[in-house]
Each structure stands twice: as C-alpha cells, then as structure tokens.
C-alpha cells in the first residue's frame, strides 16, 4: 500500500487549519508509530527492546491561544473537540475519544509543573488505529510536542517519552511500558534502537539499506480484551519476581533473572507464571543475540531469533491468537522470508517479517490469499522503512 505523500498531508492539515481558525498554523509537529523487531513484553520487566519508528505518523498543526482552551479538530474523523486545560476530564462520548490523548498530555504537563498554554489545532494521522503500531503513542508524543511548542517549554527527549508514558498510564489507564513512546520520540532514520528500558539508554543500530525489507502485515483482527490481558501479564511477571526473590534476594525485575536461575528455581513458581517468566528471560537473551547477529550481517540468524520469539510469545506468554499465527505461517511459507513474528502487545494487530528484497513480490502476491484461505480475513501489508522520531517541521 502506498503512503500518502507527507507534503500533501501537511497541506491538507494547513488548509483545514486556515478554514477553521482563519490563518496558517505557525507550528507543525509530527510523531511516528513503531514496529518492534524483537524484544516483546520485556519493557515492563526492565529488559531490552529493539523497535524502529515507521514511516507513518500523527501530524498536528497548532497555534497558541490566549485562554486555557484547546480547540482541536481530527481530520481523520471529521470531529472537533473543545476542552479547558484548567478543568481536564476524559471525553466519554465515542466521537470525541480521540481527544483523550491530547487531554492526557495537557494533564501531564500540569502534573509535571509545566502548565501548558491553550491552543487551536488540527490533527491528521496515518498510523492504522488499533493495529498494534502505536498510534496512541504517536498521538501522545505529537500532542506533547505541540503543547511544548505553543507553551515555549524545552523538554528533553527522554523526559517527553516518560511524560507520554505517564499520560497513558495515569490518564488513559493502560499500564504500558516505555518502548512505544521512547521510539516515537527518539527513532532514527535507517536504524532500529536497542533500548535498555532500565537505564533508558539506547544504541542506534543501522538496518540493512538494501537486500531486505521490513514488511508489516495487519491481521485486521481488532484487539479485544488487550488492556486487561496486558495488565494480567504484568501482574504475573511481578508475581514471578516476588517468589524468585526468596531465592535470589538481589533481583528487582525479571531482567535480573538468568536462564540458569530459572532452571534452578522455576519449579517454585506456579506453572503459568513460570512460563511467563521463561518468555521474558529468553526474550531478553534473544534480543541481545539478535542485535549481535545484525551487527555481524547475519540476517539469517536474526530471522531465526524472530521466529523463536514468536513461538515463545505464543506458547509461553500466550499473547498470540489464531490470526497472528496464521499470518506468521503464511509469511514463513514464502521462500526468502528470514523470519516472521507478531509485533506489539498481541491478541490481534500486526506481524512483522524480514523479507529478502528478491522475495518481496512473491510475498505480496502469496501471503494475502494464504491468510484469507486460513482465516477468511484480508490482510493489509505495509512495506516500511525506519524513520526519524518526533520533530517540529520547518
Ligand atoms: C505495548 C506496550 C509496550 C510493550 C508492548 C509489548 O505496545 O505499549 O510498552 O509492553 O506492548 O512488548
């Protein structure tokens, strides 16, 4: 699927802004969605993740106001929403729910002692919503940049990511890790970031510019109970740490547990909890190994580790679903696919595959009908490249 040209989108945004507010917007910001290559459900265990920002984003055109009001318009939904920063409430009406991400950022600015100014703004996104590509992080981060710009606040990138995470956890109510917001802010063109979610340090690792493509495939299965299942997985990981602490008093998180530790003490854990822990511990190891493989130019090994990640998410962490498994199987049946796995929280959403450039056409031709035959659903394919993180556009 082709992506609408960024300059065209910007023009649509500016035209709408002028129509609504009578002048061109002085500020335009953007923040991308993400695809995680490997390192899934490790971030809230203080482990490692390896995502890239994608070439789809949320753009916001904005201008400051003299009063503490936000007048916002979402071009995607043709819906407006007006709220006051001095009396912030989540929107409960369906057609205004998109504005909760802006409200959440307004709220977090106040919490952090950086009161935001009111603004007029128009929002336009092309990150598929509810597909596990972090449209919500893109919206939060773009909102944060917009508030920072209209308020004249200077915010360090990692701080902005933490503020967006706090907004999602405390205002929106999903207890997410830091990966999505971090990569949306700090992503680098042509690179994936190996993020240490404990120290919040990272290493940008170049992705091959020729020879392989990153292909995202959407199951088009809307994620159902993802929030409650997500929070349950978190609780199971915390339970594992509590029990293992009796034997390993210095551990703070599953990040500190080795595969040998688990072999030794795993039998002390309830069976399900042991499997959750085993996923996290092995996934951290796979993530570090996959980055080594990539640096050594060993794409075959990288792909094998992606495959192993999927099996672990499916069998031990149990966050896959028949649609994700069918799409992974369809992808792996194409010769020239190095690896394929679910990406993001799971229970629906997207897969990510590493595909030899020479196999891309076959992939695009063969995978959709195979998936359709298995599940009766259409997939949407996005061939993506690693893009730059959030920025104010000139
Ligand atoms: C969601 C969360 C992230 C991360 C992934 C799973 O995308 O927002 O913090 O936990 O799920 O890896």
Coordinates of C-alpha atoms and ligand atoms in Angstrom, one line a residue:
X1 CA 0.0 0.0 0.0
X2 CA 1.4 3.4 -0.9
X3 CA 1.6 6.1 1.8
X4 CA 0.1 9.5 1.1
X5 CA 2.9 12.0 0.4
X6 CA 3.9 13.8 3.6
X7 CA 3.8 17.2 1.9
X8 CA 0.3 16.6 0.7
X9 CA -0.8 15.6 4.2
X10 CA 0.7 18.7 5.6
X11 CA -1.1 20.8 3.1
X12 CA -4.4 19.2 3.9
X13 CA -3.7 19.9 7.6
X14 CA -2.8 23.5 6.9
X15 CA -5.8 24.1 4.7
X16 CA -8.2 22.8 7.4
X17 CA -6.4 24.9 10.0
X18 CA -6.9 28.0 7.9
X19 CA -10.5 27.2 7.2
X20 CA -11.2 26.7 11.0
X21 CA -9.0 29.3 12.5
X22 CA -8.5 31.9 9.8
X23 CA -4.7 31.8 9.5
X24 CA -2.0 29.4 8.6
X25 CA -0.7 27.5 11.6
X26 CA 2.7 28.7 12.8
X27 CA 3.7 25.3 14.1
X28 CA 3.5 21.8 12.6
X29 CA 4.8 18.7 14.5
X30 CA 4.9 15.0 13.8
X31 CA 5.4 11.8 15.7
X32 CA 5.7 8.3 14.2
X33 CA 4.2 4.9 15.1
X34 CA 6.6 2.0 15.6
X35 CA 7.3 -1.6 14.7
X36 CA 9.1 -3.7 17.3
X37 CA 11.6 -6.1 15.6
X38 CA 12.2 -8.2 18.7
X39 CA 12.0 -7.8 22.5
X40 CA 8.3 -8.2 23.2
X41 CA 6.8 -7.8 26.7
X42 CA 10.2 -7.2 28.1
X43 CA 10.0 -3.4 28.6
X44 CA 7.9 -3.5 31.8
X45 CA 10.3 -6.1 33.1
X46 CA 13.2 -3.6 32.7
X47 CA 14.7 -5.6 29.8
X48 CA 15.6 -4.9 26.2
X49 CA 13.6 -4.0 23.2
X50 CA 14.6 -3.4 19.5
X51 CA 12.0 -1.2 17.8
X52 CA 12.1 1.1 14.8
X53 CA 10.0 4.2 14.1
X54 CA 7.9 3.7 10.9
X55 CA 7.1 6.0 8.0
X56 CA 3.6 6.6 9.3
X57 CA 2.8 9.3 11.8
X58 CA 0.5 11.7 13.5
X59 CA 0.9 15.4 12.4
X60 CA -0.5 18.3 14.4
X61 CA -0.8 21.9 13.1
X62 CA -1.2 24.3 16.0
X63 CA -1.1 27.8 17.3
X64 CA -1.3 29.2 20.9
X65 CA -4.4 30.7 22.4
X66 CA -4.7 33.4 25.0
X67 CA -7.1 31.4 27.1
X68 CA -6.6 27.9 28.6
X69 CA -8.8 26.3 26.0
X70 CA -7.9 23.6 23.5
X71 CA -9.9 23.7 20.3
X72 CA -9.0 20.6 18.4
X73 CA -10.1 19.0 15.1
X74 CA -9.4 15.5 13.9
X75 CA -9.3 15.3 10.1
X76 CA -9.4 11.5 10.2
X77 CA -12.8 11.5 12.0
X78 CA -14.1 15.0 10.9
X79 CA -14.7 15.7 14.6
X80 CA -14.0 18.6 16.8
X81 CA -13.4 18.6 20.5
X82 CA -13.0 21.6 22.8
X83 CA -11.8 21.4 26.4
X84 CA -10.2 23.5 29.1
X85 CA -6.8 22.8 30.5
X86 CA -7.9 24.1 33.9
X87 CA -10.6 21.5 34.2
X88 CA -9.5 18.4 32.4
X89 CA -11.8 15.5 32.1
X90 CA -11.6 12.5 29.8
X91 CA -14.1 12.6 27.0
X92 CA -16.5 9.8 27.4
X93 CA -18.5 10.2 24.2
X94 CA -17.3 7.9 21.5
X95 CA -16.8 10.6 18.8
X96 CA -14.5 12.7 21.0
X97 CA -12.5 9.9 22.5
X98 CA -9.5 10.6 20.1
X99 CA -9.1 13.8 22.0
X100 CA -8.3 11.9 25.2
X101 CA -4.6 11.7 24.1
X102 CA -4.4 15.5 23.9
X103 CA -6.2 15.9 27.2
X104 CA -3.9 13.3 28.7
X105 CA -0.8 15.3 27.6
X106 CA -2.4 18.6 28.9
X107 CA -2.9 16.9 32.2
X108 CA 0.6 15.5 32.4
X109 CA 2.2 18.9 31.7
X110 CA 0.3 20.3 34.7
X111 CA 1.4 17.3 36.8
X112 CA 5.0 17.9 35.9
X113 CA 4.8 21.6 36.8
X114 CA 5.0 22.8 33.2
X115 CA 1.5 24.2 32.7
X116 CA 0.6 24.1 29.0
X117 CA -1.0 27.0 27.1
X118 CA -4.3 26.6 25.3
X119 CA -4.1 26.0 21.5
X120 CA -6.0 25.7 18.3
X121 CA -5.0 22.5 16.5
X122 CA -5.8 20.2 13.7
X123 CA -4.7 16.5 13.9
X124 CA -4.1 14.1 11.0
X125 CA -2.7 10.6 11.4
X126 CA -2.0 7.7 9.1
X127 CA -0.8 5.1 11.7
X128 CA -3.5 2.4 11.5
X129 CA -5.5 2.6 14.7
X130 CA -5.8 -0.5 16.9
X131 CA -3.3 -2.4 14.8
X132 CA -0.5 -2.6 17.4
X133 CA 1.6 0.0 15.6
X134 CA 1.4 2.5 18.5
X135 CA -1.0 5.1 17.0
X136 CA -1.7 6.1 20.6
X137 CA 2.0 6.7 21.4
X138 CA 2.3 8.7 18.2
X139 CA -0.7 10.8 19.2
X140 CA 0.6 11.4 22.7
X141 CA 4.1 12.3 21.6
X142 CA 2.8 14.6 18.9
X143 CA 0.4 16.2 21.4
X144 CA 3.3 16.7 23.8
X145 CA 5.4 18.4 21.1
X146 CA 2.5 20.6 20.2
X147 CA 1.9 21.7 23.8
X148 CA 5.7 22.2 24.3
X149 CA 5.9 24.4 21.1
X150 CA 2.9 26.6 21.9
X151 CA 4.0 27.0 25.6
X152 CA 7.7 27.6 24.8
X153 CA 8.7 24.7 27.0
X154 CA 12.0 22.9 26.4
X155 CA 11.7 19.2 27.2
X156 CA 14.5 16.7 26.9
X157 CA 13.6 13.8 24.6
X158 CA 13.7 11.0 27.2
X159 CA 11.6 13.2 29.5
X160 CA 9.0 13.7 26.8
X161 CA 8.8 9.9 26.3
X162 CA 8.3 9.4 30.1
X163 CA 5.6 12.1 30.1
X164 CA 3.8 10.4 27.3
X165 CA 4.0 7.1 29.1
X166 CA 2.7 8.7 32.3
X167 CA -0.2 10.2 30.4
X168 CA -1.2 6.8 29.0
X169 CA -0.8 5.0 32.4
X170 CA -2.5 7.6 34.6
X171 CA -4.9 9.4 32.4
X172 CA -5.8 6.9 29.7
X173 CA -5.5 3.9 32.2
X174 CA -3.3 1.3 30.4
X175 CA -0.3 0.3 32.4
X176 CA 2.1 0.4 29.4
X177 CA 5.9 0.1 29.3
X178 CA 8.2 2.8 27.8
X179 CA 9.0 1.3 24.4
X180 CA 6.4 2.9 22.2
X181 CA 6.8 6.4 23.5
X182 CA 10.6 6.2 23.6
X183 CA 10.9 5.0 20.0
X184 CA 8.3 7.6 18.8
X185 CA 10.4 10.3 20.3
X186 CA 14.0 9.0 19.6
X187 CA 13.7 6.9 16.5
X188 CA 16.4 7.4 13.9
X189 CA 16.1 7.1 10.1
X190 CA 17.5 3.9 8.8
X191 CA 18.1 2.5 12.3
X192 CA 16.4 0.4 15.0
X193 CA 17.2 1.2 18.6
X194 CA 18.4 -1.3 21.1
X195 CA 16.8 0.3 24.2
X196 CA 17.7 -0.7 27.8
X197 CA 14.4 0.0 29.4
X198 CA 16.0 0.1 32.9
X199 CA 18.6 2.7 32.3
X200 CA 16.7 4.4 29.4
X201 CA 19.9 4.4 27.4
X202 CA 20.0 3.1 23.8
X203 CA 22.1 2.2 20.9
X204 CA 21.1 3.0 17.3
X205 CA 21.8 0.0 15.1
X206 CA 21.8 0.5 11.3
X207 CA 19.3 -1.7 9.4
X208 CA 20.4 -3.0 6.0
X209 CA 19.5 -0.5 3.4
X210 CA 19.4 -2.9 0.5
X211 CA 18.6 -6.6 0.2
X212 CA 15.9 -6.9 2.8
X213 CA 12.5 -5.3 3.5
X214 CA 10.6 -5.0 6.7
X215 CA 7.0 -5.9 6.0
X216 CA 4.2 -5.3 8.4
X217 CA 1.0 -7.4 7.9
X218 CA -2.2 -6.5 9.7
X219 CA -4.4 -9.4 10.8
X220 CA -7.3 -7.0 10.6
X221 CA -8.5 -8.6 13.8
X222 CA -9.3 -5.9 16.2
X223 CA -7.7 -6.4 19.5
X224 CA -10.3 -7.4 22.0
X225 CA -9.5 -7.5 25.7
X226 CA -6.0 -6.4 25.2
X227 CA -5.9 -3.9 28.1
X228 CA -7.0 -6.3 30.8
X229 CA -4.9 -9.2 29.4
X230 CA -1.9 -6.9 29.2
X231 CA -2.3 -5.9 32.9
X232 CA -2.7 -9.5 33.9
X233 CA 0.6 -10.4 32.2
X234 CA 2.3 -7.6 34.1
X235 CA 0.9 -8.9 37.3
X236 CA 2.1 -12.4 36.6
X237 CA 5.6 -11.1 35.9
X238 CA 5.6 -9.2 39.2
X239 CA 4.4 -12.4 41.0
X240 CA 7.3 -14.3 39.5
X241 CA 9.8 -11.7 40.8
X242 CA 8.2 -11.8 44.3
X243 CA 8.6 -15.6 44.6
X244 CA 12.0 -15.7 43.0
X245 CA 13.2 -13.0 45.4
X246 CA 13.1 -15.6 48.2
X247 CA 16.0 -17.4 46.4
X248 CA 17.6 -14.5 44.6
X249 CA 17.2 -11.6 47.0
X250 CA 19.1 -9.1 44.8
X251 CA 16.7 -9.3 41.9
X252 CA 14.5 -6.3 41.1
X253 CA 12.8 -7.4 37.9
X254 CA 12.8 -10.4 35.5
X255 CA 15.6 -8.5 33.8
X256 CA 17.9 -9.7 36.6
X257 CA 17.0 -13.4 36.2
X258 CA 19.1 -15.7 34.1
X259 CA 18.1 -18.9 32.2
X260 CA 20.2 -20.9 34.7
X261 CA 18.3 -19.2 37.7
X262 CA 15.0 -20.2 36.1
X263 CA 16.1 -23.8 35.6
X264 CA 17.1 -23.9 39.2
X265 CA 14.2 -22.2 40.9
X266 CA 11.5 -22.3 38.2
X267 CA 9.7 -25.2 39.9
X268 CA 8.9 -22.9 42.8
X269 CA 6.6 -20.9 40.5
X270 CA 3.0 -21.8 39.5
X271 CA 3.1 -23.3 36.1
X272 CA 1.6 -20.4 34.2
X273 CA 3.8 -17.9 36.0
X274 CA 6.9 -20.0 35.2
X275 CA 6.1 -19.9 31.5
X276 CA 5.6 -16.1 31.6
X277 CA 8.9 -15.7 33.3
X278 CA 10.6 -18.1 30.8
X279 CA 9.4 -16.0 27.9
X280 CA 10.7 -12.8 29.4
X281 CA 14.1 -14.2 30.3
X282 CA 14.6 -15.9 27.0
X283 CA 13.3 -12.9 25.0
X284 CA 15.9 -10.6 26.6
X285 CA 18.6 -13.1 25.6
X286 CA 17.2 -13.3 22.1
X287 CA 17.0 -9.6 21.7
X288 CA 20.7 -9.1 22.7
X289 CA 21.7 -12.0 20.4
X290 CA 19.7 -10.7 17.5
X291 CA 21.4 -7.3 17.7
X292 CA 24.8 -9.0 17.7
X293 CA 23.7 -11.0 14.6
X294 CA 22.6 -7.9 12.8
X295 CA 25.8 -6.1 13.5
X296 CA 27.7 -9.2 12.1
X297 CA 25.5 -9.0 9.0
X298 CA 23.9 -12.4 9.9
X299 CA 20.3 -11.8 8.8
X300 CA 19.6 -15.5 8.7
X301 CA 20.3 -15.7 12.4
X302 CA 18.3 -12.6 13.1
X303 CA 15.3 -14.2 11.3
X304 CA 15.6 -17.4 13.3
X305 CA 15.5 -15.4 16.6
X306 CA 12.4 -13.6 15.4
X307 CA 10.8 -16.9 14.7
X308 CA 11.8 -18.2 18.2
X309 CA 10.4 -15.0 19.7
X310 CA 7.0 -15.7 18.1
X311 CA 6.9 -19.3 19.4
X312 CA 7.7 -18.1 22.9
X313 CA 5.0 -15.4 22.8
X314 CA 2.6 -18.0 21.5
X315 CA 3.4 -20.9 23.8
X316 CA 4.8 -19.4 27.0
X317 CA 3.5 -15.9 27.1
X318 CA 0.2 -16.8 25.4
X319 CA -0.5 -13.4 23.8
X320 CA -0.8 -14.6 20.2
X321 CA -4.1 -15.6 18.5
X322 CA -5.1 -17.9 15.6
X323 CA -5.0 -14.9 13.2
X324 CA -1.4 -13.9 14.1
X325 CA -0.3 -17.5 13.9
X326 CA -1.9 -18.0 10.5
X327 CA -0.3 -14.8 9.2
X328 CA 3.1 -15.8 10.5
X329 CA 2.7 -19.3 8.9
X330 CA 1.7 -17.7 5.6
X331 CA 4.8 -15.4 5.7
X332 CA 7.2 -18.2 6.6
X333 CA 5.9 -20.4 3.8
X334 CA 7.4 -17.9 1.3
X335 CA 11.0 -18.7 0.3
X336 CA 13.2 -15.7 1.1
X337 CA 11.4 -14.8 4.4
X338 CA 14.1 -14.7 7.0
X339 CA 11.7 -14.5 10.0
X340 CA 8.2 -13.5 11.0
X341 CA 6.6 -12.8 14.3
X342 CA 3.8 -11.0 16.0
X343 CA 4.7 -7.4 17.0
X344 CA 3.4 -5.3 19.8
X345 CA 1.1 -6.3 22.7
X346 CA -0.5 -9.2 20.7
X347 CA -4.1 -10.7 20.7
X348 CA -4.5 -9.3 17.2
X349 CA -2.8 -6.5 15.4
X350 CA 0.2 -7.0 13.2
X351 CA 3.1 -9.3 12.3
X352 CA 6.5 -8.2 11.2
X353 CA 8.5 -10.1 8.7
X354 CA 12.0 -9.7 7.4
X355 CA 11.9 -10.4 3.7
X356 CA 14.7 -10.7 1.1
X357 CA 14.2 -8.0 -1.5
X358 CA 14.1 -10.6 -4.2
X359 CA 11.1 -12.3 -2.4
X360 CA 9.1 -9.2 -1.8
X361 CA 6.9 -9.6 -4.9
X362 CA 6.1 -13.2 -4.1
X363 CA 5.3 -12.2 -0.5
X364 CA 2.9 -9.6 -1.7
X365 CA 1.3 -12.0 -4.1
X366 CA 1.1 -15.1 -2.0
X367 CA 0.6 -14.1 1.7
X368 CA -2.8 -12.4 1.4
X369 CA -4.6 -15.3 -0.3
X370 CA -3.0 -17.8 2.0
X371 CA -4.1 -15.8 5.1
X372 CA -7.5 -15.4 3.6
X373 CA -7.8 -19.1 3.0
X374 CA -6.8 -19.9 6.6
X375 CA -8.8 -17.2 8.4
X376 CA -11.3 -15.8 6.0
X377 CA -9.9 -12.3 6.6
X378 CA -8.0 -9.9 4.4
X379 CA -4.5 -8.7 5.5
X380 CA -3.1 -5.3 4.8
X381 CA 0.6 -5.1 4.0
X382 CA 2.8 -2.2 4.8
X383 CA 6.4 -2.3 3.5
X384 CA 8.1 0.1 5.8
X385 CA 11.4 1.8 6.4
X386 CA 12.9 3.0 9.7
X387 CA 12.1 6.7 10.0
X388 CA 13.0 9.7 12.1
X389 CA 11.5 10.2 15.6
X390 CA 9.2 13.1 16.6
X391 CA 10.1 16.5 15.3
X392 CA 8.8 20.0 14.7
X393 CA 8.6 20.5 10.9
X394 CA 10.2 23.5 9.3
Ligands
LIG1 C1 2.5 -2.4 24.1 C2 3.1 -1.5 25.2 C3 4.6 -1.6 25.2 C4 5.1 -3.0 25.3 C5 4.4 -3.9 24.2 C6 4.7 -5.3 24.3 O1 2.9 -1.9 22.8 O2 2.7 -0.2 25.0 O3 5.1 -0.8 26.3 O4 4.9 -3.6 26.5 O5 3.0 -3.7 24.2 O6 6.1 -5.5 24.0

